GROMACS .gro file of N, CA and C in nm:
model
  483
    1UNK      N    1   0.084  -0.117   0.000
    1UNK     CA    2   0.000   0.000   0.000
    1UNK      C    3   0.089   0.125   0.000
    2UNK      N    4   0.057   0.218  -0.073
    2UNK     CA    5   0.124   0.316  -0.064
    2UNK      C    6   0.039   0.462  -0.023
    3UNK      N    7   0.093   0.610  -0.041
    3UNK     CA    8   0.030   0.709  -0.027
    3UNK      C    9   0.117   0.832  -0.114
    4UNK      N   10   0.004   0.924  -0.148
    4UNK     CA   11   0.147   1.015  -0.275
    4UNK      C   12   0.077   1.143  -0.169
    5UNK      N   13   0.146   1.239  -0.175
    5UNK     CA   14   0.161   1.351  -0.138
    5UNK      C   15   0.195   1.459  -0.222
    6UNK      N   16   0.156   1.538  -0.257
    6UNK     CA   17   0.157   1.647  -0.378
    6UNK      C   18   0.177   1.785  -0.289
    7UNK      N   19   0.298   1.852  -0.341
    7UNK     CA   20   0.288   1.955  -0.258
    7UNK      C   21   0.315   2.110  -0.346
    8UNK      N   22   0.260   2.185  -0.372
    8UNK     CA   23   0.261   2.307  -0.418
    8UNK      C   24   0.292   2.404  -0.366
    9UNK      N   25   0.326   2.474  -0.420
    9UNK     CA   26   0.373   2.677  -0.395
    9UNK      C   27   0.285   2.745  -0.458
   10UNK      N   28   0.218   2.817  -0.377
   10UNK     CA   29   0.123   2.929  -0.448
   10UNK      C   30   0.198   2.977  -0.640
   11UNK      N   31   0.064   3.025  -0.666
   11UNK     CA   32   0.091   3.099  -0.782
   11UNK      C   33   0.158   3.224  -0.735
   12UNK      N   34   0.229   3.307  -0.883
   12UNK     CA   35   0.278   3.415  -0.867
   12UNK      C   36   0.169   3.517  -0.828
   13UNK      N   37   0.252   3.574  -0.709
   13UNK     CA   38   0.163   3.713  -0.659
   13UNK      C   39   0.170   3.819  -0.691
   14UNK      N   40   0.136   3.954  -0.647
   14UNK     CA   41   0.151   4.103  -0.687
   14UNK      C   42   0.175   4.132  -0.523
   15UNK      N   43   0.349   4.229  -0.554
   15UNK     CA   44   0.388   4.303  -0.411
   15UNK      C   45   0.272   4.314  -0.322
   16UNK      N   46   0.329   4.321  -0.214
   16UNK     CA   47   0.221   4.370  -0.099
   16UNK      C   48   0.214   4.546  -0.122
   17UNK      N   49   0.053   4.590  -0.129
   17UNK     CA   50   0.055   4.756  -0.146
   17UNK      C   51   0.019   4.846  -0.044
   18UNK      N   52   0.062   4.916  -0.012
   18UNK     CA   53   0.061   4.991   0.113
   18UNK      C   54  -0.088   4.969   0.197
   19UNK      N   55  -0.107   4.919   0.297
   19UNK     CA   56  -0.171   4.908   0.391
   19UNK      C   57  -0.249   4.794   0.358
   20UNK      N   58  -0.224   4.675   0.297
   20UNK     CA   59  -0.270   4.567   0.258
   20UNK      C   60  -0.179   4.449   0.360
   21UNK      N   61  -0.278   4.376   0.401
   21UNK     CA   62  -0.238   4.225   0.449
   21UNK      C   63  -0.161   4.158   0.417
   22UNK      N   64  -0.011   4.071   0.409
   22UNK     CA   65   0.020   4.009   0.346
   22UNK      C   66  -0.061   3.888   0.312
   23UNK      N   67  -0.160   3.857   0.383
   23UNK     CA   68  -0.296   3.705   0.399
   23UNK      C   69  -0.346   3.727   0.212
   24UNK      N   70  -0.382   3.872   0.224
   24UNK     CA   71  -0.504   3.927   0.125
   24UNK      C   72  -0.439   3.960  -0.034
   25UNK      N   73  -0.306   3.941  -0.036
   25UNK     CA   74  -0.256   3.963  -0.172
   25UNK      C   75  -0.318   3.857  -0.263
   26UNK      N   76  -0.319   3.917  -0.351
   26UNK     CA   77  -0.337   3.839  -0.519
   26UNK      C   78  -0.265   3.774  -0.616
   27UNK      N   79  -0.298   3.676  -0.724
   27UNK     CA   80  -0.222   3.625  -0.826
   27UNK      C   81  -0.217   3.742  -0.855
   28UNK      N   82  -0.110   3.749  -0.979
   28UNK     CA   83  -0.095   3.832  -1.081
   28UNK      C   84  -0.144   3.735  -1.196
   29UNK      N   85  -0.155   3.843  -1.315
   29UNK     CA   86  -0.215   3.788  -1.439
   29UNK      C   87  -0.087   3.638  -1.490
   30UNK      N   88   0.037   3.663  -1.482
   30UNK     CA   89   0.142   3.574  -1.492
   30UNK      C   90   0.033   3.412  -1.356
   31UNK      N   91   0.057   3.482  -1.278
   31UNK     CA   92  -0.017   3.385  -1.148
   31UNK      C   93  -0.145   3.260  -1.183
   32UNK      N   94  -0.219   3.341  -1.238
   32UNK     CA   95  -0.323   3.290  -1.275
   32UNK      C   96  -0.307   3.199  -1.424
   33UNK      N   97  -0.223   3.263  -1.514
   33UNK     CA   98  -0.175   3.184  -1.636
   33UNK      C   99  -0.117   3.067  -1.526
   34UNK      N  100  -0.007   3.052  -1.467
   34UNK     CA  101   0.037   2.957  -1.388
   34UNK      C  102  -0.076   2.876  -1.333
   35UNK      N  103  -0.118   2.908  -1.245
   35UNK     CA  104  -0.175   2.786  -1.225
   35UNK      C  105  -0.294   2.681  -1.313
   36UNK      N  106  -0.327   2.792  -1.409
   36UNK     CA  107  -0.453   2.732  -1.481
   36UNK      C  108  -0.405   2.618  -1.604
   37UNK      N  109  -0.238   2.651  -1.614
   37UNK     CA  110  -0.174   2.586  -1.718
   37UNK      C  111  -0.123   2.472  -1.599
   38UNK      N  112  -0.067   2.444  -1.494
   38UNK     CA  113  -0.062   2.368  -1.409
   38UNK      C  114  -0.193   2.260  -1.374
   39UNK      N  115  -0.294   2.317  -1.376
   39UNK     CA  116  -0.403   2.246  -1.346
   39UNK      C  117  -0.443   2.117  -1.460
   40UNK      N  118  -0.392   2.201  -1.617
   40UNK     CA  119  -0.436   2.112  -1.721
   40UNK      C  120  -0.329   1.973  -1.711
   41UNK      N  121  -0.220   2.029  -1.732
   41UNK     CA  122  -0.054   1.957  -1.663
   41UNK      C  123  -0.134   1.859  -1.590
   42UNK      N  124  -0.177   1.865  -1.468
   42UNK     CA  125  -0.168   1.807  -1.331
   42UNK      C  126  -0.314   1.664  -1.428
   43UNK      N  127  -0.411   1.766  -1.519
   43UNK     CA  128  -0.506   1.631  -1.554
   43UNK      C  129  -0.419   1.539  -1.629
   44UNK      N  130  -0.365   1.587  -1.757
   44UNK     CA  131  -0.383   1.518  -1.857
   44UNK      C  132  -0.213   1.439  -1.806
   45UNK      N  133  -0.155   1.454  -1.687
   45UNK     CA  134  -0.029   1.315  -1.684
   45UNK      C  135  -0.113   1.258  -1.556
   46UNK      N  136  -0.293   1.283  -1.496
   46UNK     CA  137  -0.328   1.181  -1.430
   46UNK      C  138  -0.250   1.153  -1.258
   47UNK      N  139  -0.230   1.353  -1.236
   47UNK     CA  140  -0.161   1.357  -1.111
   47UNK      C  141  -0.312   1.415  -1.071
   48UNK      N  142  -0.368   1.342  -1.043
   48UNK     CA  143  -0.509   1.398  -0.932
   48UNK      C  144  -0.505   1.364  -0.816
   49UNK      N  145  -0.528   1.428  -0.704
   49UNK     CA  146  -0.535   1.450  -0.577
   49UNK      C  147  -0.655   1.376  -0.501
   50UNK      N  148  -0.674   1.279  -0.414
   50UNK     CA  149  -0.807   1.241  -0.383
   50UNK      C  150  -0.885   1.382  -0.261
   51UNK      N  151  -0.753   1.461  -0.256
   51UNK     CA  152  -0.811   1.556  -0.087
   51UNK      C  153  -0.713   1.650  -0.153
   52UNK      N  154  -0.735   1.819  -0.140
   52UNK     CA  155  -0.664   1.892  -0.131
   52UNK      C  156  -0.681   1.993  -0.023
   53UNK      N  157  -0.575   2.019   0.070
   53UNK     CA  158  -0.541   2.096   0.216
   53UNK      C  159  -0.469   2.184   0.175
   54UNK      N  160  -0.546   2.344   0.205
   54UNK     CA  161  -0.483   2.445   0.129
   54UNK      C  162  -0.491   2.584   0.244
   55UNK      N  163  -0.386   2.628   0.257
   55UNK     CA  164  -0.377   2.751   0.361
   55UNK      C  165  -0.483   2.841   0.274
   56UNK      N  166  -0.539   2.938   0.371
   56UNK     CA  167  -0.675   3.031   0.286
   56UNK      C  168  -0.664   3.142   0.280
   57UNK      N  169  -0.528   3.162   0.295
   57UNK     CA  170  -0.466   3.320   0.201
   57UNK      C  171  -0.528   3.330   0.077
   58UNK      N  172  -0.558   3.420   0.041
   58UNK     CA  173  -0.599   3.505  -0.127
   58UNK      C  174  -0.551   3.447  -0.201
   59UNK      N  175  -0.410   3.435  -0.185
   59UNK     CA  176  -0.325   3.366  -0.347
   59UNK      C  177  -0.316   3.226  -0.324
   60UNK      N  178  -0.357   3.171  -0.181
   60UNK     CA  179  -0.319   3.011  -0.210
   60UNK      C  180  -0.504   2.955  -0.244
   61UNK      N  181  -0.583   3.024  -0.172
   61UNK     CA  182  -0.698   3.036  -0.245
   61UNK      C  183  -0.719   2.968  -0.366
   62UNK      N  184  -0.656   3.111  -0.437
   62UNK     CA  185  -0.719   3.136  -0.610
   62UNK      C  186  -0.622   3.025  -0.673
   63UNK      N  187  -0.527   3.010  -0.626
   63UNK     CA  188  -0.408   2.904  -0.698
   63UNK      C  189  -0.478   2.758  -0.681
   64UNK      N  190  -0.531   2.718  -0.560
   64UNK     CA  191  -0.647   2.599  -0.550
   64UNK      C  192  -0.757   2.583  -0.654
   65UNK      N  193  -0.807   2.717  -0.637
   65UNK     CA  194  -0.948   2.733  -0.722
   65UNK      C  195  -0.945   2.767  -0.824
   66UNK      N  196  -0.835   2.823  -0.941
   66UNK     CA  197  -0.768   2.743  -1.077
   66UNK      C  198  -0.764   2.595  -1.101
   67UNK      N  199  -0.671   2.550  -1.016
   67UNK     CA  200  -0.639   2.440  -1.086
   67UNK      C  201  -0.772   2.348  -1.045
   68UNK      N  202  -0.808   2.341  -0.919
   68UNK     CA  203  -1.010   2.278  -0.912
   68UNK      C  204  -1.094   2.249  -1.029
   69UNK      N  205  -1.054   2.371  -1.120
   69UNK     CA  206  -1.142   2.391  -1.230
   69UNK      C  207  -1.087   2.293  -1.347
   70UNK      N  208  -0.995   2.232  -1.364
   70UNK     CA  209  -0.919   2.098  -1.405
   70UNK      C  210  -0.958   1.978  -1.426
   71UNK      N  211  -0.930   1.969  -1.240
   71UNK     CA  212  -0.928   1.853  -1.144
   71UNK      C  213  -1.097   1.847  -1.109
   72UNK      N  214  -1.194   1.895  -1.126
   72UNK     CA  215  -1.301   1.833  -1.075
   72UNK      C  216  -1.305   1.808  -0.986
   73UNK      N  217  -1.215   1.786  -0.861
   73UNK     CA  218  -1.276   1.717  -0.729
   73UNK      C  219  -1.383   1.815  -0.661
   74UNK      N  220  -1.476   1.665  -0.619
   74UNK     CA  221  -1.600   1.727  -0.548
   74UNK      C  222  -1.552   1.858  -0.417
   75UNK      N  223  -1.632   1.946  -0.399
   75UNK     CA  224  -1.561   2.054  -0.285
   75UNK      C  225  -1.599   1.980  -0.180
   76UNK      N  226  -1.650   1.872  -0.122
   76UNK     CA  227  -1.638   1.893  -0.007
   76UNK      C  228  -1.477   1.778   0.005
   77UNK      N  229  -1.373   1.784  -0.085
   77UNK     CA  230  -1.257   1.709  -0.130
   77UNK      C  231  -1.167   1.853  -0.126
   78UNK      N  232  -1.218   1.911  -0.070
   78UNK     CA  233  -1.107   2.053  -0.062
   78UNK      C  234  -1.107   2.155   0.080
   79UNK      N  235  -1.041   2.164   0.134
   79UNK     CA  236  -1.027   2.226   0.283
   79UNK      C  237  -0.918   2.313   0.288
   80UNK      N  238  -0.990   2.430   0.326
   80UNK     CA  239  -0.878   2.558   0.360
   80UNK      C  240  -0.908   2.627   0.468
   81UNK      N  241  -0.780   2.614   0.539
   81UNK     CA  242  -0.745   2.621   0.698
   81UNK      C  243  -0.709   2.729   0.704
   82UNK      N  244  -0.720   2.816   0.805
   82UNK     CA  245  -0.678   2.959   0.827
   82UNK      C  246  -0.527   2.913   0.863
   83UNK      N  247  -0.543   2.795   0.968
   83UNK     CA  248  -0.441   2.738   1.048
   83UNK      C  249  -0.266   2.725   0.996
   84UNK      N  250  -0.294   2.698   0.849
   84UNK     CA  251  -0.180   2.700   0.745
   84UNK      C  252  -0.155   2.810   0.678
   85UNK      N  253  -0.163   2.910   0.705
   85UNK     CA  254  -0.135   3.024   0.632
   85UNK      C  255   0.001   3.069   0.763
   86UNK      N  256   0.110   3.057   0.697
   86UNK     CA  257   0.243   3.070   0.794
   86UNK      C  258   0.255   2.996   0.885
   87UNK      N  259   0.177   2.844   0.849
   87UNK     CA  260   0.238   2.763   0.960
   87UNK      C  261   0.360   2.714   0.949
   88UNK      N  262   0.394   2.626   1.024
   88UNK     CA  263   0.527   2.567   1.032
   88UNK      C  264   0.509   2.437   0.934
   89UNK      N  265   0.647   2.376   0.907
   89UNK     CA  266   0.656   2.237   0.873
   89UNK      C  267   0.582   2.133   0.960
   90UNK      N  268   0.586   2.145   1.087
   90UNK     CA  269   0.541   2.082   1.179
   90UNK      C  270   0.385   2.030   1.227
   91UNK      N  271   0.326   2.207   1.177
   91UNK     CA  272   0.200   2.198   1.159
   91UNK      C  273   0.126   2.132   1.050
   92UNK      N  274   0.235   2.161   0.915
   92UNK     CA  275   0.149   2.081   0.773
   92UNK      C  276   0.167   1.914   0.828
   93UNK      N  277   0.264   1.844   0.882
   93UNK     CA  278   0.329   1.723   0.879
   93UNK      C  279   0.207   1.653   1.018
   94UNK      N  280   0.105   1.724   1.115
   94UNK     CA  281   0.039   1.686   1.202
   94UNK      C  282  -0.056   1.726   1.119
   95UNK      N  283  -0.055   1.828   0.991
   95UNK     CA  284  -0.274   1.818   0.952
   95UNK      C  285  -0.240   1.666   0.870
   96UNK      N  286  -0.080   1.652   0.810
   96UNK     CA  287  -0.110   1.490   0.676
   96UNK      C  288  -0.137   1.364   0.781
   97UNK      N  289  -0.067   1.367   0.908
   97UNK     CA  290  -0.092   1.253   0.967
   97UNK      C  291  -0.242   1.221   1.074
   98UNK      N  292  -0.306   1.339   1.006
   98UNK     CA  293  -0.456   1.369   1.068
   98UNK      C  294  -0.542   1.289   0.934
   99UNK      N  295  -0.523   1.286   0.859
   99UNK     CA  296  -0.580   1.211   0.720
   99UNK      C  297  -0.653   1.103   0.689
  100UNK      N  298  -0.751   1.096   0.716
  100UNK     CA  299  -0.803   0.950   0.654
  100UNK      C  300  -0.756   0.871   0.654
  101UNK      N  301  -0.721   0.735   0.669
  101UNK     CA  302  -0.637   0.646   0.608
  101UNK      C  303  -0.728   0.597   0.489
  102UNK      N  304  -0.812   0.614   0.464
  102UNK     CA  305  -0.905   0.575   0.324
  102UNK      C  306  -0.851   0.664   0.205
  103UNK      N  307  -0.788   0.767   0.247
  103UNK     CA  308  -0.731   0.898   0.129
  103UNK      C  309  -0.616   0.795   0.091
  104UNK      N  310  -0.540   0.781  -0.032
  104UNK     CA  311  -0.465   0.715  -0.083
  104UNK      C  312  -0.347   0.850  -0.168
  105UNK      N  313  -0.390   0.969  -0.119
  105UNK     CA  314  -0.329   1.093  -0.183
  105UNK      C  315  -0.393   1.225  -0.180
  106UNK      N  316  -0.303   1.339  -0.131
  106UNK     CA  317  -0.336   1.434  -0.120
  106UNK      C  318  -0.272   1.553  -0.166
  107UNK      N  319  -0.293   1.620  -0.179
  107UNK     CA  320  -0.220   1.779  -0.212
  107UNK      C  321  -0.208   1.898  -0.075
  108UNK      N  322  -0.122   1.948  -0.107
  108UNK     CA  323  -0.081   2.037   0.022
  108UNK      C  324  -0.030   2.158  -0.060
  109UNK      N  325  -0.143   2.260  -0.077
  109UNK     CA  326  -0.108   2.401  -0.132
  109UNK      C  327  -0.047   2.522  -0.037
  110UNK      N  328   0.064   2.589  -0.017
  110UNK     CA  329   0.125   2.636   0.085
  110UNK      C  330   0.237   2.756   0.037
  111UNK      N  331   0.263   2.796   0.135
  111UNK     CA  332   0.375   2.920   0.113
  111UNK      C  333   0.518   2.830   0.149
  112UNK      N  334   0.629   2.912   0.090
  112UNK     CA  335   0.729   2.934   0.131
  112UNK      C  336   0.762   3.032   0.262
  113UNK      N  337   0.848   2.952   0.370
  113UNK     CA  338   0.949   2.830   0.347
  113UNK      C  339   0.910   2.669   0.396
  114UNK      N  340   0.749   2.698   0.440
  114UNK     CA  341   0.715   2.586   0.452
  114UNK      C  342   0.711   2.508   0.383
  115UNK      N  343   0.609   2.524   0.318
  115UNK     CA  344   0.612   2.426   0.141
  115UNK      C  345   0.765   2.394   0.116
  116UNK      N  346   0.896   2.455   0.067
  116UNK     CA  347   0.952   2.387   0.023
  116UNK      C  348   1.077   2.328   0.136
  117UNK      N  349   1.040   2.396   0.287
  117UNK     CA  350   1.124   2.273   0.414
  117UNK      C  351   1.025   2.141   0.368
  118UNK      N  352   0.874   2.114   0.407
  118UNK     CA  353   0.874   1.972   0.375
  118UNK      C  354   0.905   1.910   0.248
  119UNK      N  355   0.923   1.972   0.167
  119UNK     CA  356   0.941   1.929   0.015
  119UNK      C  357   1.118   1.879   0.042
  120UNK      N  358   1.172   1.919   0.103
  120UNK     CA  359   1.322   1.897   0.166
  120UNK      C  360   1.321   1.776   0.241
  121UNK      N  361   1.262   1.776   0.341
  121UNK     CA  362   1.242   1.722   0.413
  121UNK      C  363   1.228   1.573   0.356
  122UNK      N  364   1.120   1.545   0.278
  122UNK     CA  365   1.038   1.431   0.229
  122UNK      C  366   1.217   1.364   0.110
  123UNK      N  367   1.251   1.491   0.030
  123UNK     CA  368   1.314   1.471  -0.071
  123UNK      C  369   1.485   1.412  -0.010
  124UNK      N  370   1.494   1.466   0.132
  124UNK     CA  371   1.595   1.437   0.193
  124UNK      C  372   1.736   1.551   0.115
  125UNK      N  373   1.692   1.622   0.025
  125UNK     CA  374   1.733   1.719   0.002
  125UNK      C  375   1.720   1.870  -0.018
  126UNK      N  376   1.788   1.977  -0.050
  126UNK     CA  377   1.753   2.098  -0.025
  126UNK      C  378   1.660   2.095  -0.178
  127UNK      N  379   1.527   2.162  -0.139
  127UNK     CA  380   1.431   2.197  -0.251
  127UNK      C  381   1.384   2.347  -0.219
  128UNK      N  382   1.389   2.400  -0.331
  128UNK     CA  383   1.327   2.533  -0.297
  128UNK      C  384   1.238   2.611  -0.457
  129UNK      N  385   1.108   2.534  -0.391
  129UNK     CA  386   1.010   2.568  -0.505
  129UNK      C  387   0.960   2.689  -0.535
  130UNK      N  388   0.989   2.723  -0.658
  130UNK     CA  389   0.918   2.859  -0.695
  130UNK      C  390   0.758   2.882  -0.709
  131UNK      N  391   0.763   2.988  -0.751
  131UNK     CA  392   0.541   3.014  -0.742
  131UNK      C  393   0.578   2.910  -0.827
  132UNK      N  394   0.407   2.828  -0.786
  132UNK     CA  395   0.343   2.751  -0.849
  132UNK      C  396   0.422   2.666  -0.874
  133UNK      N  397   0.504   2.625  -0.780
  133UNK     CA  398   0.641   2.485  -0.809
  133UNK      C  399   0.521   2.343  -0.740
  134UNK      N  400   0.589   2.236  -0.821
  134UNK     CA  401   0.475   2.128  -0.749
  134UNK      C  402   0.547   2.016  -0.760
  135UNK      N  403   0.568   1.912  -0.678
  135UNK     CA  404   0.657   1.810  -0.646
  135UNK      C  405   0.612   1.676  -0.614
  136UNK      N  406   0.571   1.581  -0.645
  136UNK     CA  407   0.517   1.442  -0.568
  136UNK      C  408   0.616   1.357  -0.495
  137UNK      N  409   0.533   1.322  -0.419
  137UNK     CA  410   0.603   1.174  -0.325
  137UNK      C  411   0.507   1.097  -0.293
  138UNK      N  412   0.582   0.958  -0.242
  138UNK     CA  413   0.515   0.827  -0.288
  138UNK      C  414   0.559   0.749  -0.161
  139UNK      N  415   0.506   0.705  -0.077
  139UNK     CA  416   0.562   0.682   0.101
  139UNK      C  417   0.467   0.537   0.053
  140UNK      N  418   0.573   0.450   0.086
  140UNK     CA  419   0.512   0.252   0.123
  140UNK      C  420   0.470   0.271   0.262
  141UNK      N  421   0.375   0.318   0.309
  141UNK     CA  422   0.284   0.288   0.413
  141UNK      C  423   0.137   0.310   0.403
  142UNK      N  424   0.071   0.260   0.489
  142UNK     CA  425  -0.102   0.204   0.487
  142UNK      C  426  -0.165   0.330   0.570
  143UNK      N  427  -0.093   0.370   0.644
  143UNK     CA  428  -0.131   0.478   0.723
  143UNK      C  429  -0.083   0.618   0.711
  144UNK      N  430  -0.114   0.742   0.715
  144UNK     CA  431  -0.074   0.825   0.700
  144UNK      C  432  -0.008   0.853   0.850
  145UNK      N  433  -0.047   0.768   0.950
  145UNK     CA  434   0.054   0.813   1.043
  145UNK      C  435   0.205   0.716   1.050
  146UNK      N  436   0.204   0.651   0.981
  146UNK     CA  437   0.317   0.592   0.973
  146UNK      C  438   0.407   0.674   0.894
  147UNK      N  439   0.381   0.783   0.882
  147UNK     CA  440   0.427   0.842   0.690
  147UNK      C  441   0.624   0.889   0.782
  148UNK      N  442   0.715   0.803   0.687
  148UNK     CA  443   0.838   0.845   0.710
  148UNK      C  444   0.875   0.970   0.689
  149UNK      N  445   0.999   1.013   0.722
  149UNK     CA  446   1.025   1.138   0.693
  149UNK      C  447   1.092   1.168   0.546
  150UNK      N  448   1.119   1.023   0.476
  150UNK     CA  449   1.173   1.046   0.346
  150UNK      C  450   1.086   0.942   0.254
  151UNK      N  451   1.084   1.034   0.153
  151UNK     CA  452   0.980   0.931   0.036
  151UNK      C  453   1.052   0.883  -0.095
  152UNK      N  454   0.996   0.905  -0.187
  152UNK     CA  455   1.031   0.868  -0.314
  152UNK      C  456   0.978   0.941  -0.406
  153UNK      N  457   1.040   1.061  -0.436
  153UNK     CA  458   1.020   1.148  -0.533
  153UNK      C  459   0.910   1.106  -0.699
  154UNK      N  460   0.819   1.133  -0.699
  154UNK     CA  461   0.770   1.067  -0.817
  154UNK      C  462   0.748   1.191  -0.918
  155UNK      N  463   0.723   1.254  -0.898
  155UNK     CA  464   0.720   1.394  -1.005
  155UNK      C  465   0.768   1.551  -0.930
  156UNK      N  466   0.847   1.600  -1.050
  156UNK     CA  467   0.859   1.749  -0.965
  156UNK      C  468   0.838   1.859  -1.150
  157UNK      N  469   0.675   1.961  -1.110
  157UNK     CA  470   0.698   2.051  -1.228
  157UNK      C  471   0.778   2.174  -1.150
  158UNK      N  472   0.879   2.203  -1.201
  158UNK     CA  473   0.947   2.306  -1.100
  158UNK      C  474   0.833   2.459  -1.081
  159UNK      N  475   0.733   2.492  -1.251
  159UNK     CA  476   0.691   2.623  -1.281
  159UNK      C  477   0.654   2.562  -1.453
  160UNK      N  478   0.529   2.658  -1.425
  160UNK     CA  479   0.443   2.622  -1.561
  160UNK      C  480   0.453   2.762  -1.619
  161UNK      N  481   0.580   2.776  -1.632
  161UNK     CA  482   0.640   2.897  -1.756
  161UNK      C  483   0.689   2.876  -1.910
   0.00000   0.00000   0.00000
């Protein structure tokens, strides 16, 4: 039995503008080309997600709800946590081992430097994904709490430029 893990970097954003949130920023038009060309990517090589866990910042948002429009998964197959917006590695690595064990694969949409410490982490090497960078792994266990700290790299699109 195995489990894949899909992990993403927001789309490209637009600077933060004076008296704006960093939470509340936006794709840029580049952003939105990214992920919507990512999303088609992600159907047609048959990298679909059974669950996607997505911090609910603005840009990791809209970078979800691009590529959604793809992927078809039913919404209640999509969850966005306030909780992950600047969480830690620690925090994404306790919501995957919170998981279903019926989920057989998930996606984890996120900021930097989180997103790409576990992408390190998993890869056992230094990764550092750009907007809209997206990476798979592939862990031989039945449980998501068994999930090791190193996997088996199965796909990495660095950027859908």
């Amino acid at each position: 039995m195995t489990k894949k893990v899909y992990l993403l970097r927001h789309a490209q954003t637009a600077g933060k503008q004076a008296g704006q949130l960093d939470y509340d920023r936006e794709l840029t038009p580049e952003g939105e080309r990214q992920a919507n060309n990512l999303g088609m990517l992600m159907m047609k090589s048959a990298l679909v997600p059974e669950f996607i866990l997505s911090s609910s910042s603005a840009r990791t948002r809209r970078t979800t709800e691009l590529i959604h429009e793809d992927l078809q998964l039913p919404s209640s197959q999509i969850l966005f946590l306030d909780s992950l917006y600047e969480a830690s590695t620690a925090a994404w690595i306790q919501e995957l081992k919170q998981l279903p064990d019926t989920l057989k694969s998930v996606m984890f949409v996120g900021h930097n430097p989180a997103i790409s410490h576990l992408a390190s982490l998993f890869a056992n090497r230094p990764i550092d994904l750009p907007t809209c960078g997206f990476i798979g792994f592939e862990f031989s266990v039945s449980i998501w709490q068994d999930l090791p700290a190193v996997g088996i790299e199965i796909v990495q699109i660095p950027n859908t430029h």
